[in-house]
Short mmCIF file of C-alpha atoms and ligand atoms in Angstrom, two decimals:
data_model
loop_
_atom_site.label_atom_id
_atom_site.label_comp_id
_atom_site.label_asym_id
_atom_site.label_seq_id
_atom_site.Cartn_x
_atom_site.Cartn_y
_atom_site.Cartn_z
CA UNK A 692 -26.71 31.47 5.20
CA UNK A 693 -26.83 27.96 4.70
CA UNK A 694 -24.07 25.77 5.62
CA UNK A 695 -22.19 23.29 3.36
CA UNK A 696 -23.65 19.96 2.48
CA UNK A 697 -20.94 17.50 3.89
CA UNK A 698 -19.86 14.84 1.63
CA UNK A 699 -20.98 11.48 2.79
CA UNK A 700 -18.30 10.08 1.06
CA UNK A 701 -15.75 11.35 3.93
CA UNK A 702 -17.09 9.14 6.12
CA UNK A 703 -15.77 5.67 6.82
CA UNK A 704 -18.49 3.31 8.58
CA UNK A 705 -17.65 4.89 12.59
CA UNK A 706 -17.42 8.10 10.82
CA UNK A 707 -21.17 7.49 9.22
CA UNK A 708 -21.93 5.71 12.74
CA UNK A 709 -21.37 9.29 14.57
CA UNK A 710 -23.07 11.43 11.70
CA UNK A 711 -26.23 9.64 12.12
CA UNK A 712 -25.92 9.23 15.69
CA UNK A 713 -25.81 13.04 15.48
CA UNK A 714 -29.04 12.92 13.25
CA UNK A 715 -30.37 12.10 16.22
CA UNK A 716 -31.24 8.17 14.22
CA UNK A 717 -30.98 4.76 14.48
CA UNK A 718 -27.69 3.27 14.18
CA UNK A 719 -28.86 0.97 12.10
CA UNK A 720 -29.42 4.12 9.42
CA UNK A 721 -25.59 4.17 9.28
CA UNK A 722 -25.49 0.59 7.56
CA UNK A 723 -28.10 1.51 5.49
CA UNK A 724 -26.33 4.11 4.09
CA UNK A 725 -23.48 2.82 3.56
CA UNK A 726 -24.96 -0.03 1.73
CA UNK A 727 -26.76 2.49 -0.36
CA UNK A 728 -23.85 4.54 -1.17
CA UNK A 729 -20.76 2.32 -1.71
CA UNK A 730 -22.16 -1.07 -2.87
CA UNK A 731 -25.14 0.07 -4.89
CA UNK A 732 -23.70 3.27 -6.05
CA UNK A 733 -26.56 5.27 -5.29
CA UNK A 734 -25.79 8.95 -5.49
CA UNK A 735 -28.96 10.33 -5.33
CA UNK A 736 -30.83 10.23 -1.95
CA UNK A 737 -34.26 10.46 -3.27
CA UNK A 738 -33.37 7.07 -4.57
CA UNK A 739 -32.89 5.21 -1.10
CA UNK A 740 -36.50 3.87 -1.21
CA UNK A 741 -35.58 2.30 2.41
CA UNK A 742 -35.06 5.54 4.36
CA UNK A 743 -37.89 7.26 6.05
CA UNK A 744 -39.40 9.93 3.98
CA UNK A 745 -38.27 12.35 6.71
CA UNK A 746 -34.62 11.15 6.98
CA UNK A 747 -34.23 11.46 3.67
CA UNK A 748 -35.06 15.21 3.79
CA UNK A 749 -32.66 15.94 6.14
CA UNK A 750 -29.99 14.44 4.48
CA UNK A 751 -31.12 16.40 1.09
CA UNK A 752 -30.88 19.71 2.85
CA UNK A 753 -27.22 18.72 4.56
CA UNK A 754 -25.70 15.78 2.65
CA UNK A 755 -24.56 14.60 -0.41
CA UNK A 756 -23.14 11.87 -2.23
CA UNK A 757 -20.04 13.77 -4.85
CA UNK A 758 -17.51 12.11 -6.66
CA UNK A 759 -14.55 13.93 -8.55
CA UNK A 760 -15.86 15.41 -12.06
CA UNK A 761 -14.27 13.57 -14.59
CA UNK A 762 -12.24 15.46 -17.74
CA UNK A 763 -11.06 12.94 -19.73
CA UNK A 764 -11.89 8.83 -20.23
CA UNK A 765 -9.56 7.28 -21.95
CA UNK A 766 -9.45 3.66 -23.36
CA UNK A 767 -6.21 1.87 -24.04
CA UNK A 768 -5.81 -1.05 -26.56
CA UNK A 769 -5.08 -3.77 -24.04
CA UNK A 770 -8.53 -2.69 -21.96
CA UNK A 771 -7.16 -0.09 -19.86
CA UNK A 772 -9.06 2.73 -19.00
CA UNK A 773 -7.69 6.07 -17.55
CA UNK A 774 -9.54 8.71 -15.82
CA UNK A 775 -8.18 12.48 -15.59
CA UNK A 776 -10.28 13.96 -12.81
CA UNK A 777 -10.97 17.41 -11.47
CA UNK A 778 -9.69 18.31 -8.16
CA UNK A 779 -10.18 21.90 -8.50
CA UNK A 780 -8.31 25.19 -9.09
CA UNK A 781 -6.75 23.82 -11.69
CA UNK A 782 -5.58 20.55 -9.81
CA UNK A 783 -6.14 17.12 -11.47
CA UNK A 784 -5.47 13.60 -10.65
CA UNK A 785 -5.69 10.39 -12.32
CA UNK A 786 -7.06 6.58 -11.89
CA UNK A 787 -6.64 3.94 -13.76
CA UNK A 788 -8.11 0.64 -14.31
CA UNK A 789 -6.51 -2.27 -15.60
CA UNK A 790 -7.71 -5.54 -16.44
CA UNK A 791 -5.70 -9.04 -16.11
CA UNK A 792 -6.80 -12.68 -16.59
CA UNK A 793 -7.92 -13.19 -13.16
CA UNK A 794 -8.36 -9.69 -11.82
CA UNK A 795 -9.29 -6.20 -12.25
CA UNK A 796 -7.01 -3.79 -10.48
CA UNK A 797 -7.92 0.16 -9.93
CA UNK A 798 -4.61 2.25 -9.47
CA UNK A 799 -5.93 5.36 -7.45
CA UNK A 800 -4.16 8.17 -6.50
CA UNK A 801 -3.98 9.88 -2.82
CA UNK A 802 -1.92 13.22 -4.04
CA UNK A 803 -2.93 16.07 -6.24
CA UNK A 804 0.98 15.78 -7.02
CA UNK A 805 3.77 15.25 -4.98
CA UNK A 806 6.20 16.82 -2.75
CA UNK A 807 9.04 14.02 -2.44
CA UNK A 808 10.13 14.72 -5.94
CA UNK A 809 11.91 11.66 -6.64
CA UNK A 810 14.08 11.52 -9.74
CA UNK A 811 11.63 9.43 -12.39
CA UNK A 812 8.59 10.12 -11.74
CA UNK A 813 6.30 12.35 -13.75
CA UNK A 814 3.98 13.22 -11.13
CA UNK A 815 7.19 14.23 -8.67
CA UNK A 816 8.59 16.50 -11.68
CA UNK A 817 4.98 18.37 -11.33
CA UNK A 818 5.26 19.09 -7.91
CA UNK A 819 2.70 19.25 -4.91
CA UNK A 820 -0.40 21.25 -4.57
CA UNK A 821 -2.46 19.21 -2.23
CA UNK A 822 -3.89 16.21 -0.31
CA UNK A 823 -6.85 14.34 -1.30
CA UNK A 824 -9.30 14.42 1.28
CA UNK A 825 -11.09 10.75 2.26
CA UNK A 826 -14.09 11.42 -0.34
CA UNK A 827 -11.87 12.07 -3.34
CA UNK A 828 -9.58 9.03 -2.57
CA UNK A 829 -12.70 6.39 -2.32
CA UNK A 830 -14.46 8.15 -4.39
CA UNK A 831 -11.83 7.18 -7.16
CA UNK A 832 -13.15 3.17 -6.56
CA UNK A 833 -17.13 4.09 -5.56
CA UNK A 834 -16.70 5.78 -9.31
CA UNK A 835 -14.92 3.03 -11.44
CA UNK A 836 -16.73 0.27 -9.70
CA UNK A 837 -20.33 1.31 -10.03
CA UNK A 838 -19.20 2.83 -13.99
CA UNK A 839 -17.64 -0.79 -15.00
CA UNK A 840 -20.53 -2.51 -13.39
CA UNK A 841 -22.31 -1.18 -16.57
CA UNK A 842 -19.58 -1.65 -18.90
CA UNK A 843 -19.98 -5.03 -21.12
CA UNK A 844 -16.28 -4.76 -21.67
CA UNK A 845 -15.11 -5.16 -18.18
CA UNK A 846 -18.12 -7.34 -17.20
CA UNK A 847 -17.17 -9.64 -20.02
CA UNK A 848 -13.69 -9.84 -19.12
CA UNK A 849 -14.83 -10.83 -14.67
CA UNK A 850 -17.17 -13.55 -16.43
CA UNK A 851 -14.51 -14.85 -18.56
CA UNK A 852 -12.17 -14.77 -16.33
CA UNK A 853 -13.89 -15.17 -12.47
CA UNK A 854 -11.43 -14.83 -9.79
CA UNK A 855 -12.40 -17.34 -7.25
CA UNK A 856 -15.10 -15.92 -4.57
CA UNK A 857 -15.44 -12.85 -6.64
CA UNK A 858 -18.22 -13.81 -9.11
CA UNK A 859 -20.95 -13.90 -7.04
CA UNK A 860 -20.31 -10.35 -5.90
CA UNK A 861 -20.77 -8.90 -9.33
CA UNK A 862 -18.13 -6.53 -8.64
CA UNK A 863 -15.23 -5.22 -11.18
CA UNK A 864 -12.64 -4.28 -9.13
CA UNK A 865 -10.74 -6.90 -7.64
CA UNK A 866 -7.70 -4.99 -6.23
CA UNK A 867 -6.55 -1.84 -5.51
CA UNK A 868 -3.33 -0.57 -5.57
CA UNK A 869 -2.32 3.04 -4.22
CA UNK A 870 0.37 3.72 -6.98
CA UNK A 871 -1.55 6.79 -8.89
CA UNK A 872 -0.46 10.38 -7.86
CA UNK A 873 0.93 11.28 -4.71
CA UNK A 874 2.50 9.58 -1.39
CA UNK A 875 -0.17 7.85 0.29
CA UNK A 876 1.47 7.81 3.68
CA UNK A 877 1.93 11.57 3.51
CA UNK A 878 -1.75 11.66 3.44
CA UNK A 879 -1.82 9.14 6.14
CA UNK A 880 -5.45 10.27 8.08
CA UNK A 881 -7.14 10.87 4.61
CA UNK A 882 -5.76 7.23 3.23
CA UNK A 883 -6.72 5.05 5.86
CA UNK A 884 -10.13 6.20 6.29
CA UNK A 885 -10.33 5.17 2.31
CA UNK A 886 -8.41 2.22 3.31
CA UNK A 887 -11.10 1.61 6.28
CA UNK A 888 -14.15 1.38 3.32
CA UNK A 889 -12.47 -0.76 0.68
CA UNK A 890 -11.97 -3.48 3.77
CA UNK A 891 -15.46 -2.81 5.01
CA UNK A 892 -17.87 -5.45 4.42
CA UNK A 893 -20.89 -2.33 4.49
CA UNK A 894 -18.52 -0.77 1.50
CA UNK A 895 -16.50 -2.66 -0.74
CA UNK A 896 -15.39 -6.16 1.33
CA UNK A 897 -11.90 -6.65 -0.46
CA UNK A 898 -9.60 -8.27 1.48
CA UNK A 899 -6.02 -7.02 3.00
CA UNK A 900 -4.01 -8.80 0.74
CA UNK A 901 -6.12 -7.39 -2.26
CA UNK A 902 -5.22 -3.83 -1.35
CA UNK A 903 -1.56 -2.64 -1.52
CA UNK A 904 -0.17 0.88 -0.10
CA UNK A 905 3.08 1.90 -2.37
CA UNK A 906 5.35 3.70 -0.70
CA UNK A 907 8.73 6.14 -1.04
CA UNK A 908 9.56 5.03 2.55
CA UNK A 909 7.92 7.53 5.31
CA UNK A 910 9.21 5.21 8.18
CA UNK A 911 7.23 6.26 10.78
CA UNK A 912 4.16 5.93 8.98
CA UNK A 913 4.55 2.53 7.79
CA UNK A 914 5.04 1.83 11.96
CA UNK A 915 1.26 3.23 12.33
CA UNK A 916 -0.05 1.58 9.24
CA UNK A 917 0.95 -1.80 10.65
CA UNK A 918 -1.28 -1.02 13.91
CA UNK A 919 -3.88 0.95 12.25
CA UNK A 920 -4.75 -0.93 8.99
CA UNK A 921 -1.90 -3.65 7.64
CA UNK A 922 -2.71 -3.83 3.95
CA UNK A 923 -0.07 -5.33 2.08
CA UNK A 924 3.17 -2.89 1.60
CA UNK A 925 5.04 -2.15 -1.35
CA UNK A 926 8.31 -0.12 -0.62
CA UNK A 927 9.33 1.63 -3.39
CA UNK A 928 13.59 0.96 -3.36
CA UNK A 929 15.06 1.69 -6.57
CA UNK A 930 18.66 1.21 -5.36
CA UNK A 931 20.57 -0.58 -3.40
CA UNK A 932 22.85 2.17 -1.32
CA UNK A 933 22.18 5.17 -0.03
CA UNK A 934 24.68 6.99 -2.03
CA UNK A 935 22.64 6.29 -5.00
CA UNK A 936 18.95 6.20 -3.31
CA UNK A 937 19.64 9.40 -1.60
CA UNK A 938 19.56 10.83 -5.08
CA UNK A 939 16.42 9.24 -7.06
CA UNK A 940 14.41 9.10 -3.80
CA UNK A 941 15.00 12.13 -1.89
CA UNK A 942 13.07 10.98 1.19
CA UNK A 943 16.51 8.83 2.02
CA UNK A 944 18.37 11.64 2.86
CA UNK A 945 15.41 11.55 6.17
CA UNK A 946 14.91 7.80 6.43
CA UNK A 947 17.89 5.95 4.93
CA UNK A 948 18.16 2.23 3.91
CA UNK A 949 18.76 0.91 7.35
CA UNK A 950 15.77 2.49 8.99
CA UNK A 951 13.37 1.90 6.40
CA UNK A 952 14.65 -2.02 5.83
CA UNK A 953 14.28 -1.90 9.73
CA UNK A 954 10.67 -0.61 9.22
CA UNK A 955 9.53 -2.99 6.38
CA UNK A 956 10.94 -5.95 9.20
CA UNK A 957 8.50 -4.84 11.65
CA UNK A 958 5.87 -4.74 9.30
CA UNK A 959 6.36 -8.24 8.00
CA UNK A 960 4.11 -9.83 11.25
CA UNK A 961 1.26 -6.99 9.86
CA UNK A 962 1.63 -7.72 6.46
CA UNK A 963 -0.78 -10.18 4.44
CA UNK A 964 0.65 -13.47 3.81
CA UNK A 965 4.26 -12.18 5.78
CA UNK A 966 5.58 -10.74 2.94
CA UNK A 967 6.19 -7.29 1.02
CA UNK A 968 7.11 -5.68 -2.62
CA UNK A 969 9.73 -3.79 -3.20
CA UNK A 970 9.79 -1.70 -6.55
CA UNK A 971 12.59 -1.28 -8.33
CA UNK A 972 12.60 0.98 -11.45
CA UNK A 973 14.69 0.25 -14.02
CA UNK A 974 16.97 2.95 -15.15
CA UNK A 975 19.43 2.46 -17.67
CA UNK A 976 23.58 2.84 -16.65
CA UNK A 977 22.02 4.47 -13.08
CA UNK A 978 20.85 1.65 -10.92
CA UNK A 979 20.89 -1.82 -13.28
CA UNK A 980 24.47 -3.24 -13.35
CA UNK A 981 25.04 -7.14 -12.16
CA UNK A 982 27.43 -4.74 -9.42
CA UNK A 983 24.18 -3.43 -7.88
CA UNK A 984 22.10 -6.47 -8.45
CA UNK A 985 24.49 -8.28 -5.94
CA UNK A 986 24.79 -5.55 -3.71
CA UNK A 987 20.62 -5.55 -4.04
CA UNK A 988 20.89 -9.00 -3.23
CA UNK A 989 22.78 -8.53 -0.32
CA UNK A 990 20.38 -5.95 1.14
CA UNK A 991 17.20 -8.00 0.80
CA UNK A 992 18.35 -11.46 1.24
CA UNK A 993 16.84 -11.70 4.37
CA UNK A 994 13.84 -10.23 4.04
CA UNK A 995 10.39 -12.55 3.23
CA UNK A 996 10.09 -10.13 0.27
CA UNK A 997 9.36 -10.19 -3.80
CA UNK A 998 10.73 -7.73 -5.98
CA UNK A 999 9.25 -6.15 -9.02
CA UNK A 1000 11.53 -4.56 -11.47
CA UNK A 1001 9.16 -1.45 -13.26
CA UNK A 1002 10.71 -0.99 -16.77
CA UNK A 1003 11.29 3.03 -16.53
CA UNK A 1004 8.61 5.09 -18.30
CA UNK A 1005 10.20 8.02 -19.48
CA UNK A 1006 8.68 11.42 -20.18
CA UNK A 1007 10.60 14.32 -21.58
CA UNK A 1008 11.64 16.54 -18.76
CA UNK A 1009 13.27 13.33 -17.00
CA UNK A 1010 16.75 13.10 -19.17
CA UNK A 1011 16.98 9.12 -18.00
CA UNK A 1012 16.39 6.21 -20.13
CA UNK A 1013 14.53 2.48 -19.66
CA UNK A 1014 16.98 -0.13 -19.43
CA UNK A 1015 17.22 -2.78 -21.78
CA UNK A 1016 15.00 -5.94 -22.22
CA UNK A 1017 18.25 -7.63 -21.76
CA UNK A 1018 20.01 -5.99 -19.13
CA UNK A 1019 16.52 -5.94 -17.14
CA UNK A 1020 16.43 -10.13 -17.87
CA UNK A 1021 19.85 -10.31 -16.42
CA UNK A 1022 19.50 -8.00 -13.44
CA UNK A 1023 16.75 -10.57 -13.11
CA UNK A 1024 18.82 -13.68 -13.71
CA UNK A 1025 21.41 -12.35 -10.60
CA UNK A 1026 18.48 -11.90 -8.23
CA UNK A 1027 16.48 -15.08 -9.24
CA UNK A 1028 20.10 -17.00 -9.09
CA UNK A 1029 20.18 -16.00 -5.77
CA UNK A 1030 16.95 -17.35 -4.85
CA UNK A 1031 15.10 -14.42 -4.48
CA UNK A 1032 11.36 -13.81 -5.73
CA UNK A 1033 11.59 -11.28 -8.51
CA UNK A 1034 9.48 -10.21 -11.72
CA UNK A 1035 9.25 -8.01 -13.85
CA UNK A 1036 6.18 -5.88 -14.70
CA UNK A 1037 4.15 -5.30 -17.62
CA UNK A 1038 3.59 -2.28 -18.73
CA UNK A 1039 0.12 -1.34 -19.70
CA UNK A 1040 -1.96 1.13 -21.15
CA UNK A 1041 1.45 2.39 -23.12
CA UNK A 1042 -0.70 4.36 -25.56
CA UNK A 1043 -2.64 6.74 -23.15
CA UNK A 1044 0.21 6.98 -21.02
CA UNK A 1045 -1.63 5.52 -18.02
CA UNK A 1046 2.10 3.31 -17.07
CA UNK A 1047 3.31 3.67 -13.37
CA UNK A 1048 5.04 7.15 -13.31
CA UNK A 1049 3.32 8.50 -16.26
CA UNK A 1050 0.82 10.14 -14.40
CA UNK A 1051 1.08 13.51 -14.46
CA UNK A 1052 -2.72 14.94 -14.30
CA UNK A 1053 -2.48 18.54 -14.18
CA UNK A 1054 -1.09 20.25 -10.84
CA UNK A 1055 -0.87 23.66 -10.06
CA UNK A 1056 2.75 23.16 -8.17
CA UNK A 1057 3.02 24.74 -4.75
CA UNK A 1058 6.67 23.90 -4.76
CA UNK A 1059 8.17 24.87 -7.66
CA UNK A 1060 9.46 21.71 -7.50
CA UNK A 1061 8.96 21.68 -11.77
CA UNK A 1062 10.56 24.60 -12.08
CA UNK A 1063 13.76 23.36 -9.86
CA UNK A 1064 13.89 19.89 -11.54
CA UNK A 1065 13.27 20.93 -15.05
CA UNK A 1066 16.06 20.77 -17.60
CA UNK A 1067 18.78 18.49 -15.09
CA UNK A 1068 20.21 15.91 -17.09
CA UNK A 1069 22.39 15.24 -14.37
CA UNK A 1070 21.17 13.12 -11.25
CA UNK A 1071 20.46 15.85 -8.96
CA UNK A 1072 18.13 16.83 -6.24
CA UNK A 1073 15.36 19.55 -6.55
CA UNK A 1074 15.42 21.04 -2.58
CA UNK A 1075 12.12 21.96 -1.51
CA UNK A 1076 12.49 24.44 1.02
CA UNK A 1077 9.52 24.05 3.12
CA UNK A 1078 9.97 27.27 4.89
CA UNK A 1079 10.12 29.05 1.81
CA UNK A 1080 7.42 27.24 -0.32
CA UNK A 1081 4.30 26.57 1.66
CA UNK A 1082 1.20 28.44 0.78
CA UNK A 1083 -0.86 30.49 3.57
CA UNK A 1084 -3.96 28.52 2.59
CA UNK A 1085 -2.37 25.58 3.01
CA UNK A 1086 -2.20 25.91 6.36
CA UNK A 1087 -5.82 25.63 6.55
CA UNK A 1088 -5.68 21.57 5.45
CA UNK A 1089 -7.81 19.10 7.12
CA UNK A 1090 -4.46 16.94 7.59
CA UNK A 1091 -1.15 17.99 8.13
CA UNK A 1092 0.76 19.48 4.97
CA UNK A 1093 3.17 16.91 4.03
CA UNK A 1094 6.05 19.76 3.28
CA UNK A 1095 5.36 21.00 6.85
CA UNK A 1096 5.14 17.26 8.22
CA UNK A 1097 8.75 16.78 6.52
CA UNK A 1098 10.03 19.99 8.54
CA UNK A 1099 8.87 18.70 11.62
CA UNK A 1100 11.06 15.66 10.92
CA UNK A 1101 14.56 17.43 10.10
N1 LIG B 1222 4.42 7.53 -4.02
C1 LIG B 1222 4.30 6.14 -3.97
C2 LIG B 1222 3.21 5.58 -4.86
C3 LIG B 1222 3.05 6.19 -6.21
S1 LIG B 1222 4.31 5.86 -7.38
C4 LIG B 1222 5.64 5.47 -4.25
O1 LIG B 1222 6.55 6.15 -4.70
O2 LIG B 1222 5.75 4.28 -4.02
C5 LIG B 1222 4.00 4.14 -7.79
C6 LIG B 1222 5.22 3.42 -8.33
O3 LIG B 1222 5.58 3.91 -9.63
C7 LIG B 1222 6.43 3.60 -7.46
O4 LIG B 1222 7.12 2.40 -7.27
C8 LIG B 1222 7.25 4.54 -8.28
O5 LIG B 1222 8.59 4.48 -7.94
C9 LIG B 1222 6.98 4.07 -9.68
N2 LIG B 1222 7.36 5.03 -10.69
C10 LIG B 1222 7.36 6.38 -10.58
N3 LIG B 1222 7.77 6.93 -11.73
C11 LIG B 1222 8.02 5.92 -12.60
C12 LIG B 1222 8.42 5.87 -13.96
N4 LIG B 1222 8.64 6.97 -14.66
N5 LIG B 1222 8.57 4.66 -14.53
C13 LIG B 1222 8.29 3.54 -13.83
N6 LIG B 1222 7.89 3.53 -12.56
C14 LIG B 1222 7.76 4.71 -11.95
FE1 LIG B 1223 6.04 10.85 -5.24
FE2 LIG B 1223 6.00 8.20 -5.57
FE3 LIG B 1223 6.50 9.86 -7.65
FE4 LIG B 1223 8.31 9.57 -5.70
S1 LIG B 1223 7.61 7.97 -7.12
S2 LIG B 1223 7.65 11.50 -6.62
S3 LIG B 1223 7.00 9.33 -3.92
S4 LIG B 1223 4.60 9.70 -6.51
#
């Protein structure tokens, strides 16, 4: 029987390093490849005309180069562009690209769902099935990147409008911002190899401050990102006490505001330019009275931070509303007033429902988590019972299970 081809998109550049060390070849192979792979977008080895002949039949017979099939392309009137790809057994996630005046920003997702179920979010009210390995999560950019490349739309938009020390690169994607499906630092190994390529000069080169990890607040994970690659951090708040965050964000009820506030201080040294995002979605009559702007005020006023207030995308099952264009320009007003950084973002790609939280894919829920949530008007939590919930198979991850990584926690 012959064994699986391994996916050479797993590998980060040490990774590569030891799988062609093992190939008994030069290191210098490793670069090669690499090169070949994430800044050409070669998929096809036959077409690495600077391999040996005989190298290049090895890798045939026990490599490969395999992005996530895409489902559905979707364009959006302002130039955004969604993907809906195919993670298997009936699993799908989503990327999307979206293109500003001096940038072009891929939103990828490290999740096939997720298990932290917080109140708003579409892809929480789906549930978790499972983690994306390395390959599928950098294999989200390798695909956009080296698609655009041939797209006169998005190249006309990077000559029009060059971001400075991008334009000789010929490259598309600017940033990249881990805000798609899923908790990226509950797939912590599987992220930060992915992290490890977009920063690698042999891959894709962008710089720390041009990638951003979004999180829910997994405390001691944002401790080892800091040591083990300190992109910049965007903590994803939402309120401004734990009465209230302990209910949209169930992940307080582990780390609550103190410890995570402590967290994001120790990450500030780490953190590009010495500052972080928090997120703050905007939820009508729940978290967006003057009341909790002070008290929000109070909580980050000495913290080197900026704060984005997301308009809330609603989708059906959620029962919550966006707050209004006025109440989220006074909210605003309180913060600004008080001398903090804040702004409010735009929503894009409204009309294929590619807006933060409306990504949904397709996930075949492990959790039930859907099936908990559904139907609550109310401001409730959805318990996952870990015990009671995880899936046999899952066992058999690559990385730890984030349901069972939670238990270990309580
Ligand atoms: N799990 C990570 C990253 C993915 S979510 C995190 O929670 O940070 C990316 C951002 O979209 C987060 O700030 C999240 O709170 C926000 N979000 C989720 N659902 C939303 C919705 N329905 N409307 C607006 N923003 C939403
Ligand atoms: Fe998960 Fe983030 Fe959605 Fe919360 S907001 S359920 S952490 S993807």
């Amino acid at each position: 029987m012959t064994s699986p081809r391994v996916n050479l998109l797993d590998f980060d550049a040490d990774q590569m390093a030891a799988y062609v060390a093992g190939l008994n070849e030069k290191p210098f192979r490793a670069k090669q490849l690499m090169q070949w792979i994430h800044q050409r977008g070669v998929a096809d080895i036959n077409d690495m005309s600077d391999l040996a002949k005989s190298f290049r039949a090895t890798l045939l017979d026990k490599a490969e180069i395999l992005s996530l099939p895409v489902i559905k392309d979707e364009h959006a009137l302002d130039g955004t562009r969604k993907w809906l790809l195919d993670v298997g057994a009936g699993n799908a996630v989503e990327s999307v690209f979206i293109p500003e005046d001096d940038r072009g920003t891929l939103c990828i997702s490290s999740q096939a769902g997720c298990a932290v179920n917080c109140r708003f979010c579409s892809t929480g009210h789906q549930g978790f099935s499972r983690n994306l390995t390395a390959g599928e999560i950098i294999g989200q950019l390798w695909f956009a990147e080296h698609l655009l490349r041939n797209d006169p739309e998005a190249i006309r938009r990077v000559e029009k409008f060059p971001t400075p020390g991008w334009e000789h690169t010929g490259r598309v994607i600017s940033n990249v911002v881990m805000m798609g499906m899923g908790e990226p630092l509950l797939n912590y190994d599987n992220v930060v190899s992915a992290l490890r390529l977009m920063l690698d000069d042999r891959a894709y080169g962008l710089s720390r401050r041009r990638v951003t990890v979004s999180t829910s607040g997994v405390v001691p994970m944002i401790d080892r990102l800091a040591q083990d690659c300190p992109v910049a951090l965007a903590v994803s708040l939402h309120a401004p006490n734990d009465t209230l965050r302990d209910q949209l964000v169930p992940l307080n009820q582990k780390y609550p505001l103190r410890e995570l506030l402590d967290a994001c201080e120790r990450y500030l040294p780490f953190a590009p330019r010495d500052f972080l995002t928090f997120e703050y979605c905007m939820l009508d009559g729940v978290n967006d009275s003057d009341i909790q702007a002070k008290e929000l005020v109070r909580l980050l006023k000495n913290m080197k931070c900026k704060i984005n207030l997301i308009p809330f995308n609603p989708f059906p099952e959620s029962g919550l509303k966006r707050s209004s264009a006025q109440r989220i320009n006074a909210f605003a007003g309180i913060l600004l007033d008080a001398g903090m950084v804040a702004t409010v973002r735009k929503t894009r790609g409204d009309d294929i429902a590619a807006a933060c939280g409306q990504l949904a894919g397709d996930v075949v829920d492990r959790t039930r988590v859907r099936e908990r949530a559904v139907h609550k008007a109310e401001i409730e939590l959805a318990e996952v019972d870990p015990e009671e919930e995880i899936d046999e198979d899952l066992h058999a991850e690559p990385n730890e299970h984030p349901i069972e990584w939670l238990k270990k926690l309580k």
